[in-house]
XYZ file of C-alpha atoms in Angstrom:
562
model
C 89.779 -84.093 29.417
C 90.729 -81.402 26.629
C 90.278 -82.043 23.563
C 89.583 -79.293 20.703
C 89.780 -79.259 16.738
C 89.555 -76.780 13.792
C 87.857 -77.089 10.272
C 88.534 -74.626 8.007
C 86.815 -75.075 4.447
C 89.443 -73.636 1.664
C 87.866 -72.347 -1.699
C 90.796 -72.584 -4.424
C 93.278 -72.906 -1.429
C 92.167 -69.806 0.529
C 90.597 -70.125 3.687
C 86.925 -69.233 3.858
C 86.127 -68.578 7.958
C 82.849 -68.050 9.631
C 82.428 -67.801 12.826
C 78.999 -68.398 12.761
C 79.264 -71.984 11.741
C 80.278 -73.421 15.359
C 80.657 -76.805 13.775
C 84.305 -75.366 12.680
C 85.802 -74.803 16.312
C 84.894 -78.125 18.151
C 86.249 -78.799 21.540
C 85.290 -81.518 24.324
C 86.171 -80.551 28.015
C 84.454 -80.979 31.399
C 83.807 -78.934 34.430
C 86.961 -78.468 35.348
C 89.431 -78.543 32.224
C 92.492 -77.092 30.829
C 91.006 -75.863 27.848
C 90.306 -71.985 28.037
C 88.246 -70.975 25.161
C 88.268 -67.158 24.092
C 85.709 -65.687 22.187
C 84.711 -62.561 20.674
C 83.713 -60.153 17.453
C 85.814 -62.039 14.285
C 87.831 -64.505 16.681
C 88.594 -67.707 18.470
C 91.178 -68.632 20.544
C 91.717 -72.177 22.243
C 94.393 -72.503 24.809
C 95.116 -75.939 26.363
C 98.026 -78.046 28.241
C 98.950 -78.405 31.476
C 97.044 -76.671 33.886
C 99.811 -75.750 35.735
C 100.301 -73.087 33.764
C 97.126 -71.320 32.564
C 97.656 -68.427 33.916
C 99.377 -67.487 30.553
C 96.335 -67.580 28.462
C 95.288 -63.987 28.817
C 99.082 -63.467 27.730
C 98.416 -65.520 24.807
C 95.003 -64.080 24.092
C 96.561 -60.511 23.802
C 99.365 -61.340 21.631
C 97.342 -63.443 19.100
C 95.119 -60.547 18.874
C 98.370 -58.496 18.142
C 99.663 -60.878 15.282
C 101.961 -61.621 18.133
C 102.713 -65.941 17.576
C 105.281 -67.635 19.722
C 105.434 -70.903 21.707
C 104.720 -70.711 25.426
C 105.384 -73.353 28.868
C 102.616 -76.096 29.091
C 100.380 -74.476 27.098
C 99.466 -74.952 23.215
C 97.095 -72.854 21.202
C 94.773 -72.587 17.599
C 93.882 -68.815 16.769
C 90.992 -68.332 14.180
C 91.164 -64.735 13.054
C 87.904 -63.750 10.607
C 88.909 -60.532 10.321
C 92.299 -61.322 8.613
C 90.527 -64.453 7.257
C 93.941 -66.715 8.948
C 94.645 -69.865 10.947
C 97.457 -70.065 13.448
C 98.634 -72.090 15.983
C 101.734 -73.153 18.284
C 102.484 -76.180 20.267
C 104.293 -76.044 24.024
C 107.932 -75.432 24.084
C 108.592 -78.949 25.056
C 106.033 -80.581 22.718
C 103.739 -82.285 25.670
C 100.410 -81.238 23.994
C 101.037 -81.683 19.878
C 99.188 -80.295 17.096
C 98.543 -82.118 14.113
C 96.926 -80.707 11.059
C 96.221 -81.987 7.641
C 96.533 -80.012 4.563
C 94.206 -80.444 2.008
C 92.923 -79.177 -1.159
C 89.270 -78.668 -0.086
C 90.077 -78.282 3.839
C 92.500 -77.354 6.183
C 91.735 -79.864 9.495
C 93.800 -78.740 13.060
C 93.702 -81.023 16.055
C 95.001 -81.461 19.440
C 94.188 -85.703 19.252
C 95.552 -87.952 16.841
C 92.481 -90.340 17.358
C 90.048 -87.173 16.537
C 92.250 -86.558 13.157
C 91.701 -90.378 12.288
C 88.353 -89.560 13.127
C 87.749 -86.730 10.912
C 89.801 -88.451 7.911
C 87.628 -91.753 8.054
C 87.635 -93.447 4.807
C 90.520 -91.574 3.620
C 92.749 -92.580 6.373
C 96.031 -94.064 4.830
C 99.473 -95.960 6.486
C 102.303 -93.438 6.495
C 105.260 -96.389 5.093
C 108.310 -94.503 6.638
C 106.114 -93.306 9.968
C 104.931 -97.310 10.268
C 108.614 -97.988 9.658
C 109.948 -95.643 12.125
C 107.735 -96.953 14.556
C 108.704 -100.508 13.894
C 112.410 -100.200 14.087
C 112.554 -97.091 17.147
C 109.168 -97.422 18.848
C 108.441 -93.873 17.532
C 108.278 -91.325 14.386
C 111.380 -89.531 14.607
C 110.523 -86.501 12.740
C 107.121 -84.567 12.252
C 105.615 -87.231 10.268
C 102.442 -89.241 11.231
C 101.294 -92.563 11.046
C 98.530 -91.221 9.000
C 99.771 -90.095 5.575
C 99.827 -86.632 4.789
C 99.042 -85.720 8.532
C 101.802 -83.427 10.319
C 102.723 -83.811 14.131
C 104.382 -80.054 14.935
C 107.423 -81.015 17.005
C 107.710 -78.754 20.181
C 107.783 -75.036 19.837
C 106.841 -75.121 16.268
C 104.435 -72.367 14.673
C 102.025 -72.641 12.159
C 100.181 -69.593 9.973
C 97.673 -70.000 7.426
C 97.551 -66.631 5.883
C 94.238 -65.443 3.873
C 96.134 -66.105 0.697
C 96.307 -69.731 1.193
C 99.401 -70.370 2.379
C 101.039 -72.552 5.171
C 103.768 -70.945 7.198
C 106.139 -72.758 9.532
C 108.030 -71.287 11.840
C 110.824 -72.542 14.623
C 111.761 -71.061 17.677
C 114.956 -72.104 19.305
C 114.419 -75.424 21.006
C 114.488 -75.696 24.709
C 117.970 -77.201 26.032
C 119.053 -78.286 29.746
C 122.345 -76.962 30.291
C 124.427 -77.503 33.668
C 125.342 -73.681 33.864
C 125.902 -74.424 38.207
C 125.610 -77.012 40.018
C 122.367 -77.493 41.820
C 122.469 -79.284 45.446
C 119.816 -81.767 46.444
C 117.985 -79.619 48.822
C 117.722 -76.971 45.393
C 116.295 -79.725 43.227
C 113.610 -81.376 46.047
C 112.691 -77.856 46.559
C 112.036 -77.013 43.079
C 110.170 -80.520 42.890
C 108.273 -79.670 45.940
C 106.760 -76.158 44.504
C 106.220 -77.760 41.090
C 103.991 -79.977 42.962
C 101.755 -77.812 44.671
C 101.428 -75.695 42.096
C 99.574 -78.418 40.311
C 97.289 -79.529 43.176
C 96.527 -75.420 43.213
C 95.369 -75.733 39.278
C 92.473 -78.724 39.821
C 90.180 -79.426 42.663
C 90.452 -83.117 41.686
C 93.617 -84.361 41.914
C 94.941 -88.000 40.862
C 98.226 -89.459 41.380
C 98.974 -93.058 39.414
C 100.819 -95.146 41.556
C 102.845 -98.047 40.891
C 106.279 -99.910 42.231
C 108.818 -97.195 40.704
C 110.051 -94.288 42.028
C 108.366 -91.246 39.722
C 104.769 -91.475 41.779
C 106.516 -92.334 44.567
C 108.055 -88.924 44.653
C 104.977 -87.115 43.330
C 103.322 -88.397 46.646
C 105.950 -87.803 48.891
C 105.891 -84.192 47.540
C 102.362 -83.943 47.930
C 102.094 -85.308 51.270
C 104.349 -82.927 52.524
C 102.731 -80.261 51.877
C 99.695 -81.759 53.609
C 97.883 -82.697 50.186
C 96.004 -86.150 49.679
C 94.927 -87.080 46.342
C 93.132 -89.981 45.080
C 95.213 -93.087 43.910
C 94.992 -95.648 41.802
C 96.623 -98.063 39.546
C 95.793 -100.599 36.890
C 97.274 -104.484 36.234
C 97.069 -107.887 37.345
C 96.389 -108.107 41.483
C 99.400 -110.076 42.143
C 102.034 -107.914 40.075
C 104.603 -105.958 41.931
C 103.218 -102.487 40.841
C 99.572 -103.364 42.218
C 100.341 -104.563 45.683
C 103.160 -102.130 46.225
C 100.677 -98.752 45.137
C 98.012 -100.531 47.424
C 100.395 -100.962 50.400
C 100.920 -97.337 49.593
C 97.094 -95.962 49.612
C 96.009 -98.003 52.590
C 99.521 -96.866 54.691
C 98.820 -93.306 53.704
C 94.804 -93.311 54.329
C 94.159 -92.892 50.151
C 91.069 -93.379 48.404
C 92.448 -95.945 45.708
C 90.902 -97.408 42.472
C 92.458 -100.550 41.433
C 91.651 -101.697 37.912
C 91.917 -105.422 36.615
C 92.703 -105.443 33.511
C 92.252 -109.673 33.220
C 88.790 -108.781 33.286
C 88.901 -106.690 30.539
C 87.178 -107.516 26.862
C 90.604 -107.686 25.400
C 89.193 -106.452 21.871
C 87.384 -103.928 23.226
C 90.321 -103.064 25.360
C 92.825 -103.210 22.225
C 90.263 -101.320 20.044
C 90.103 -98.567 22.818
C 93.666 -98.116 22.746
C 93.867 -98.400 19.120
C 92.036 -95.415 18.152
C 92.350 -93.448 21.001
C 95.818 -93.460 19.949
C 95.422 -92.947 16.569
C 96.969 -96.262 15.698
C 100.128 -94.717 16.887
C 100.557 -96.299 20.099
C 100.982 -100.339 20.596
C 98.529 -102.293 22.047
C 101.622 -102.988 25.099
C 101.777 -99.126 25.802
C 98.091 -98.641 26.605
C 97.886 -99.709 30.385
C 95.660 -96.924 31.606
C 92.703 -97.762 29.040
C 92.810 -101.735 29.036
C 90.347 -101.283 32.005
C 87.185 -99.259 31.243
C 85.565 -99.702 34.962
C 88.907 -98.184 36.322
C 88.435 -95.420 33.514
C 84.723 -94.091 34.728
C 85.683 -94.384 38.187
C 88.736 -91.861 37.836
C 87.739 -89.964 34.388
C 87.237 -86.323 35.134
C 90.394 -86.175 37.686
C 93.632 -84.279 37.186
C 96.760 -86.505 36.613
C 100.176 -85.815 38.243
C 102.077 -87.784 35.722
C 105.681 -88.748 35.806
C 106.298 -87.958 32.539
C 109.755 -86.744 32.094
C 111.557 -87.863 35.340
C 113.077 -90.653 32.435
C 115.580 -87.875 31.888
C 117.236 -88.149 35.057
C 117.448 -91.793 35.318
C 117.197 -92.862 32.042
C 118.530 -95.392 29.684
C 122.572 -94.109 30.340
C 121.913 -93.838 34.466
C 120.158 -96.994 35.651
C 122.473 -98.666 33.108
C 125.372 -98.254 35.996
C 128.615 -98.668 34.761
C 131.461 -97.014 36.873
C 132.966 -94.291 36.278
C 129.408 -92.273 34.501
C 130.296 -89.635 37.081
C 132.993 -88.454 35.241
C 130.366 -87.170 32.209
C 130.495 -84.629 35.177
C 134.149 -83.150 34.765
C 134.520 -80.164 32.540
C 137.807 -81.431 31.590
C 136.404 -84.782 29.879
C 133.185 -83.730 28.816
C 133.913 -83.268 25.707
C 136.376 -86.353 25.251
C 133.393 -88.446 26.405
C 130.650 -87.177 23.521
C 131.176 -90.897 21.620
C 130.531 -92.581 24.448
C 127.584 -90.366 24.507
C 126.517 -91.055 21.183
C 127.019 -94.844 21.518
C 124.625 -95.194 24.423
C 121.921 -93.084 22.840
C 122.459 -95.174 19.947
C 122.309 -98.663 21.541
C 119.041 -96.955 23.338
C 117.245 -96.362 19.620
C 118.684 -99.867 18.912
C 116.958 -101.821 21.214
C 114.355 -102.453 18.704
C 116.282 -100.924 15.498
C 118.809 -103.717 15.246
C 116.538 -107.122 15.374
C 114.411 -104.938 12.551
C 118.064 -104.530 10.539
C 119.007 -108.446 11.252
C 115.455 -109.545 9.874
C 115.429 -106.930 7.214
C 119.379 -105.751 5.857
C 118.118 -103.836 2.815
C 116.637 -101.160 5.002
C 120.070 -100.808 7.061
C 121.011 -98.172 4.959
C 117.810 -96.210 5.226
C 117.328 -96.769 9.325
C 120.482 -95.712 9.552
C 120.002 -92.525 7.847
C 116.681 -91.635 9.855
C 118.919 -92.149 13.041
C 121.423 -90.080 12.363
C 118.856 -87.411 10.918
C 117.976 -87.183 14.492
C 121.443 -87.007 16.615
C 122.362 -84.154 13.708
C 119.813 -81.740 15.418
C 121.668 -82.346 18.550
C 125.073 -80.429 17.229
C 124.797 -77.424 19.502
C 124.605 -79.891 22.548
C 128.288 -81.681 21.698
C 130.166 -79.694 24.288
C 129.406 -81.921 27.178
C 128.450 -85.737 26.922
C 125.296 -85.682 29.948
C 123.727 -82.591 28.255
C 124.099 -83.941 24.461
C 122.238 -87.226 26.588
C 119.846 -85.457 28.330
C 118.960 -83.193 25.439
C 118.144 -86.224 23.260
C 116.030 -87.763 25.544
C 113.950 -85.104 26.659
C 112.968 -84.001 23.220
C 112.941 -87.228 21.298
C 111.817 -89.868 23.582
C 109.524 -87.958 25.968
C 108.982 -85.319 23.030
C 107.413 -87.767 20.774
C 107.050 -91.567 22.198
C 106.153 -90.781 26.131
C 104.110 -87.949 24.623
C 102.381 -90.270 22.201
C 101.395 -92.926 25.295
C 100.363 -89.826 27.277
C 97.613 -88.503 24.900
C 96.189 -91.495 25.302
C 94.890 -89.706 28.858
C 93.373 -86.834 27.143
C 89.943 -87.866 26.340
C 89.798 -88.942 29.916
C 91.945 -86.776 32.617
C 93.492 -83.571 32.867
C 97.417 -84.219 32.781
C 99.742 -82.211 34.831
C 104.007 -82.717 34.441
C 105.701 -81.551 37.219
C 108.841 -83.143 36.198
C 109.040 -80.561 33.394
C 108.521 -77.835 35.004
C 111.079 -74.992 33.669
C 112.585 -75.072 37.665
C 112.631 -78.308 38.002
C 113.952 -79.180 34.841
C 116.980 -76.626 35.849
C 117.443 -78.022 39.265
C 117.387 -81.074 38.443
C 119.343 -80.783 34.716
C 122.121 -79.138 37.479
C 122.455 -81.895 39.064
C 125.718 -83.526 39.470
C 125.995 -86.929 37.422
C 126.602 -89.000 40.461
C 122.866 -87.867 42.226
C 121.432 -89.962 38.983
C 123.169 -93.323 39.169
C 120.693 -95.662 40.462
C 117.879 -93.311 40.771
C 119.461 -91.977 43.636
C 118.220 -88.097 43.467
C 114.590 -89.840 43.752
C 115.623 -92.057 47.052
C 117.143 -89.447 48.785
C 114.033 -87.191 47.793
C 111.566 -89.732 49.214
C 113.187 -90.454 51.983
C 113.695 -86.990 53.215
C 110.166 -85.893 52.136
C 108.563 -88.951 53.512
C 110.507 -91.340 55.258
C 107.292 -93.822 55.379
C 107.166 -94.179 51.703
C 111.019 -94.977 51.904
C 110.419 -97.859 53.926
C 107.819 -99.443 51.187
C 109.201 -101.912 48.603
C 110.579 -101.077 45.308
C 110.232 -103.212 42.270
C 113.242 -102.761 40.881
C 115.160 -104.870 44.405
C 111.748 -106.684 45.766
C 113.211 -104.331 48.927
C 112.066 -101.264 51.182
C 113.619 -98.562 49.809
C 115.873 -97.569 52.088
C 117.746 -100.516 51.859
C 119.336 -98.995 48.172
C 121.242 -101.150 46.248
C 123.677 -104.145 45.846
C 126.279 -103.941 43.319
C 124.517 -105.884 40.823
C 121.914 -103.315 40.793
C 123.922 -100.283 40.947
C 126.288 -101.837 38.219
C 124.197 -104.082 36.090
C 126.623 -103.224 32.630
C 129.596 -104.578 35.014
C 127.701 -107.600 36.476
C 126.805 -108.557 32.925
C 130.706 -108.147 31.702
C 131.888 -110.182 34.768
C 129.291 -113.144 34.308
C 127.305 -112.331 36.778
C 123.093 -112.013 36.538
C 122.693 -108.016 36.216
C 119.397 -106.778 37.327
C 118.293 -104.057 34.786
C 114.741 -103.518 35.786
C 111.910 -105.455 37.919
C 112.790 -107.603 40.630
C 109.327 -109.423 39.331
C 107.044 -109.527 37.037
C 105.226 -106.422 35.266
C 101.816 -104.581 35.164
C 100.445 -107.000 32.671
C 101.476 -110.131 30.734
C 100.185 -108.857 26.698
C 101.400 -112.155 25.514
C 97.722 -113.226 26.566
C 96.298 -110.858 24.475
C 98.945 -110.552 21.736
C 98.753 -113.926 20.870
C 98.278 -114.080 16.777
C 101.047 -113.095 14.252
C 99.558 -111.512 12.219
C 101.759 -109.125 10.380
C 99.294 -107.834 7.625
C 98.697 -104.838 8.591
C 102.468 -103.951 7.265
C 103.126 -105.842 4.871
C 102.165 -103.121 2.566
C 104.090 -100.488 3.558
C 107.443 -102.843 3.923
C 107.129 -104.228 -0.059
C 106.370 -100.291 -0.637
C 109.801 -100.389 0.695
C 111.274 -102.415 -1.576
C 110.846 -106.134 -0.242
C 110.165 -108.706 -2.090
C 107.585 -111.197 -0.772
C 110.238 -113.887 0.214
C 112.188 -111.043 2.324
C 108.682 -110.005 4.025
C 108.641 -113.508 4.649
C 111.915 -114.307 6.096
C 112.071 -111.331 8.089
C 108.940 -111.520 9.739
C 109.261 -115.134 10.872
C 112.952 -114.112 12.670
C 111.129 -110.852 14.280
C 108.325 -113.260 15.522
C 111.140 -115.209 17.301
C 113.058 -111.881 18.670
C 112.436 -110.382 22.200
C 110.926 -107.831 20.129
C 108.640 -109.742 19.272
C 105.470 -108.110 21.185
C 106.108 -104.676 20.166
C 105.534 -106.209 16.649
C 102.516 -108.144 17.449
C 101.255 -104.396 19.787
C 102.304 -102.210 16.819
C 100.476 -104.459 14.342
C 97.628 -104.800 16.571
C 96.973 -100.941 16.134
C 97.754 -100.333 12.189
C 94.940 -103.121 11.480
C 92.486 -100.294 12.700
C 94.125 -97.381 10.412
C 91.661 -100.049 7.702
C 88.935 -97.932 7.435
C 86.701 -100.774 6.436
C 87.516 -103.206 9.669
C 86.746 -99.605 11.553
C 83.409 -99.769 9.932
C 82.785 -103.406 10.740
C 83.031 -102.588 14.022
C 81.249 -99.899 14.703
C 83.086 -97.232 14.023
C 84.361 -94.533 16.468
């Protein structure tokens, strides 16, 4: 649980710094967090991220106190210099632990937490329109904007300097980018996994691992377990979901202590609030699992994570999606030939929820459009080959800004470790060759070899052990659907939690504002609310509207505030 922020009072723009008011550098941690905190004559320096990789802060340390600012693995930082009277910090190469900061004329305001910055902004907390309507039509803001207006997300290895004369200073390093340079073999890429592992049970005492039917936690256990590691489990849901009784199976097999939260139980406004504001009204109500339960949260708060966060890149949207013949992204000679293909599966992924928005509202086409394509532009340098200009995308966009977003809902709580994006694992596993990622088969075949038991547990995605793999409707669900036949894209049953319970009113309020700031008229609003209300989309509107209605400072308030 790391969580730190910055106050700096300006005086005709300038920063005005002194140490000796410790109300400025605020940071929440417990006994055994990520945060390191340097101190000393005229400075502060907080370094936090993945613990994983602390061992970099004294690096950091020295070459902040050199003027020396640069992005580093896992690790973000805020410098407060009073001798030079300046501000700086830096996120993580990959973006996993943001900054945001808000510029103002009286106050400069740096933060690790999106809920702290809504926090500190109370009554002047405001509805970004083109953030609420990036969120609406992609499930995330695709550039540094936030929901809250005139707050700035730094995207990953992004620096920021507030010099003694007042101003802000931006600077990019090159962005981190998988590239197949060789071609890894399995044993190279469980290997990798395996060491990425243990390096994060060496960084806590109190290790967690969040289990539930897929493959990502199944892996992080197999991993651990091999190396002779057993770490508390649990998982969160409704008892007679898939994900529950499979990750109990899995803790009572494997001798695990295991928390199981209910979330049916839960105060569903309390629950909704919680998620809410811990998210800083980013997050929808449907992406919140791991808060909807607060007895699940003080029996496991305090604990180190092992999240899966990232393993989405080698099985994501363009993998599990099966179609023959995605092994030849692999051959040099038609890499390049393939990049639309590329581009139209990356763009049917954004359009899951983009296109119902464009059918219910056609006058913003134009503008969605343009915010897409904003995005695939920075991706220029990756259109030699079509599985790195896929990869690329995903690992920076989606886990860069929506996983990341879900993830920081953790922070106030646990300790988060990502051993999926770890720099060796991320090359292994970026090398390896296409075919290893059809049908999540890199994470059978490392499960079964680390720990055959776990192989022989159910998945969710067949209803089957694991070992059994896959029928040709699973492995090929894009061909089933062409031929007639009933693909199977995901679950084999139902999911963690039915929100339909809980997201049960339409009310659309909350952006209404921002979509006639737009340019709607009223009737428009109208019409194209009612059709979204009838879409498949339809939760994520209810979730994402669920969420802005607390960005009212007033219904905050009413409820007790923070």
């Amino acid at each position: 649980m790391t969580i730190c922020s910055i106050s700096i009072p300006l005086q005709q723009g300038r920063p005005v710094i002194s140490l000796e008011r410790d109300a400025s550098v605020m940071f929440k941690r417990n006994a055994h967090s990520a945060l390191t905190h340097f101190s000393g004559p005229g400075f502060h320096l907080l370094a936090w991220g993945d613990p994983a990789h602390c061992d970099q802060d004294a690096e950091i340390r020295g070459n902040c106190r050199r003027g020396l600012f640069k992005p580093y693995w896992g690790r973000s930082w805020i410098y407060v210099d009073r001798e030079r009277n300046e501000v700086a910090g830096c996120t993580d190469r990959l973006g996993l632990f943001p900054i945001l900061y808000c510029h103002r004329s009286s106050q400069l305001t740096v933060t690790s937490d999106r809920g702290v910055m809504l926090e500190l902004l109370g009554d002047e907390a405001q509805i970004n329109p083109q953030a609420m309507l990036d969120l609406l039509a992609f499930g995330q803001v695709m550039d540094e904007q936030s929901i809250m207006r005139g707050v700035t997300q730094l995207r990953a290895s992004r620096c920021f300097h507030f010099s003694s004369d007042g101003q802000l200073q931006l600077r990019d390093f090159p962005p981190y980018r998988l590239q197949k340079v060789r071609c890894a073999t399995l044993n190279e890429a469980v290997d990798a996994f395996v060491g990425a592992v243990d390096k994060c049970f060496q960084s806590s005492p109190r290790v967690a691992v969040s289990l539930s039917g897929g493959l990502d936690s199944r892996l992080i256990l197999a991993a651990a377990l091999k190396l002779g590691h057993k770490p508390v489990a649990f998982s969160y849901g409704c008892p007679d979901s898939a994900d529950m009784r499979i990750a109990r199976d899995i803790a009572e097999s494997h001798g695990l202590p295991f928390f199981a939260g209910d979330m049916r139980g839960s105060d569903r406004w309390t629950s909704m609030k919680r998620i809410a504001l811990r998210g800083g009204c980013e997050v929808p109500v449907q992406h919140g699992h791991a808060l909807a339960d607060e007895t699940l949260l003080d029996q496991t708060r305090g604990f180190t994570v092992i999240t899966g966060t990232g393993a989405e890149t080698f099985r994501a949207f363009y993998y599990d999606r099966g179609a023959p013949g995605y092994s030849l992204m692999a051959v040099d000679r038609l890499a390049s030939r393939l990049l639309p293909y590329a581009r139209r599966y990356i763009r049917e992924e954004f359009g899951k929820l983009a296109n119902p928005v464009i059918r219910a509202f056609p006058e913003l086409g134009g503008r969605l459009e343009a915010r897409f394509q904003m995005m695939l532009d920075r991706y220029h340098d990756c259109e030699t080959d079509a599985a790195d200009l896929m990869d690329n995308v995903y690992l920076a966009e989606r886990v860069g800004r929506m996983v990341v977003s879900g993830q920081q809902l953790l922070d106030n709580d646990y300790e988060r470790c990502h051993p999926f994006l770890h720099p060796n694992v991320l090359e292994t596993l970026g090398a390896l060759p296409v075919r290893l990622r059809l049908g999540s088969l890199f994470h059978r075949k490392a499960i079964a070899k680390l720990s055959p038991s776990l192989a022989s547990v159910d998945w969710d995605k067949t209803g089957r052990p694991l070992r059994s793999g896959l029928r040709w409707r699973e492995r090929y669900p894009g061909l089933a659907a062409r031929l007639g036949r009933q693909p199977c894209w995901g679950k084999a049953s139902s999911g963690v939690f039915d929100y339909t319970a809980w997201l049960d009113l339409d009310n659309v309020e909350p952006m209404r504002a921002s979509l006639l700031q737009e340019g709607l008229s009223e009737g428009d609003f109208k019409r194209g609310v009612d059709a979204l209300l009838t879409d498949a989309s339809a939760l994520h509107v209810r979730g994402l509207n669920m969420v802005l209605g607390y960005l009212n400072s007033g219904r905050r308030s009413a409820e007790g505030g923070l």
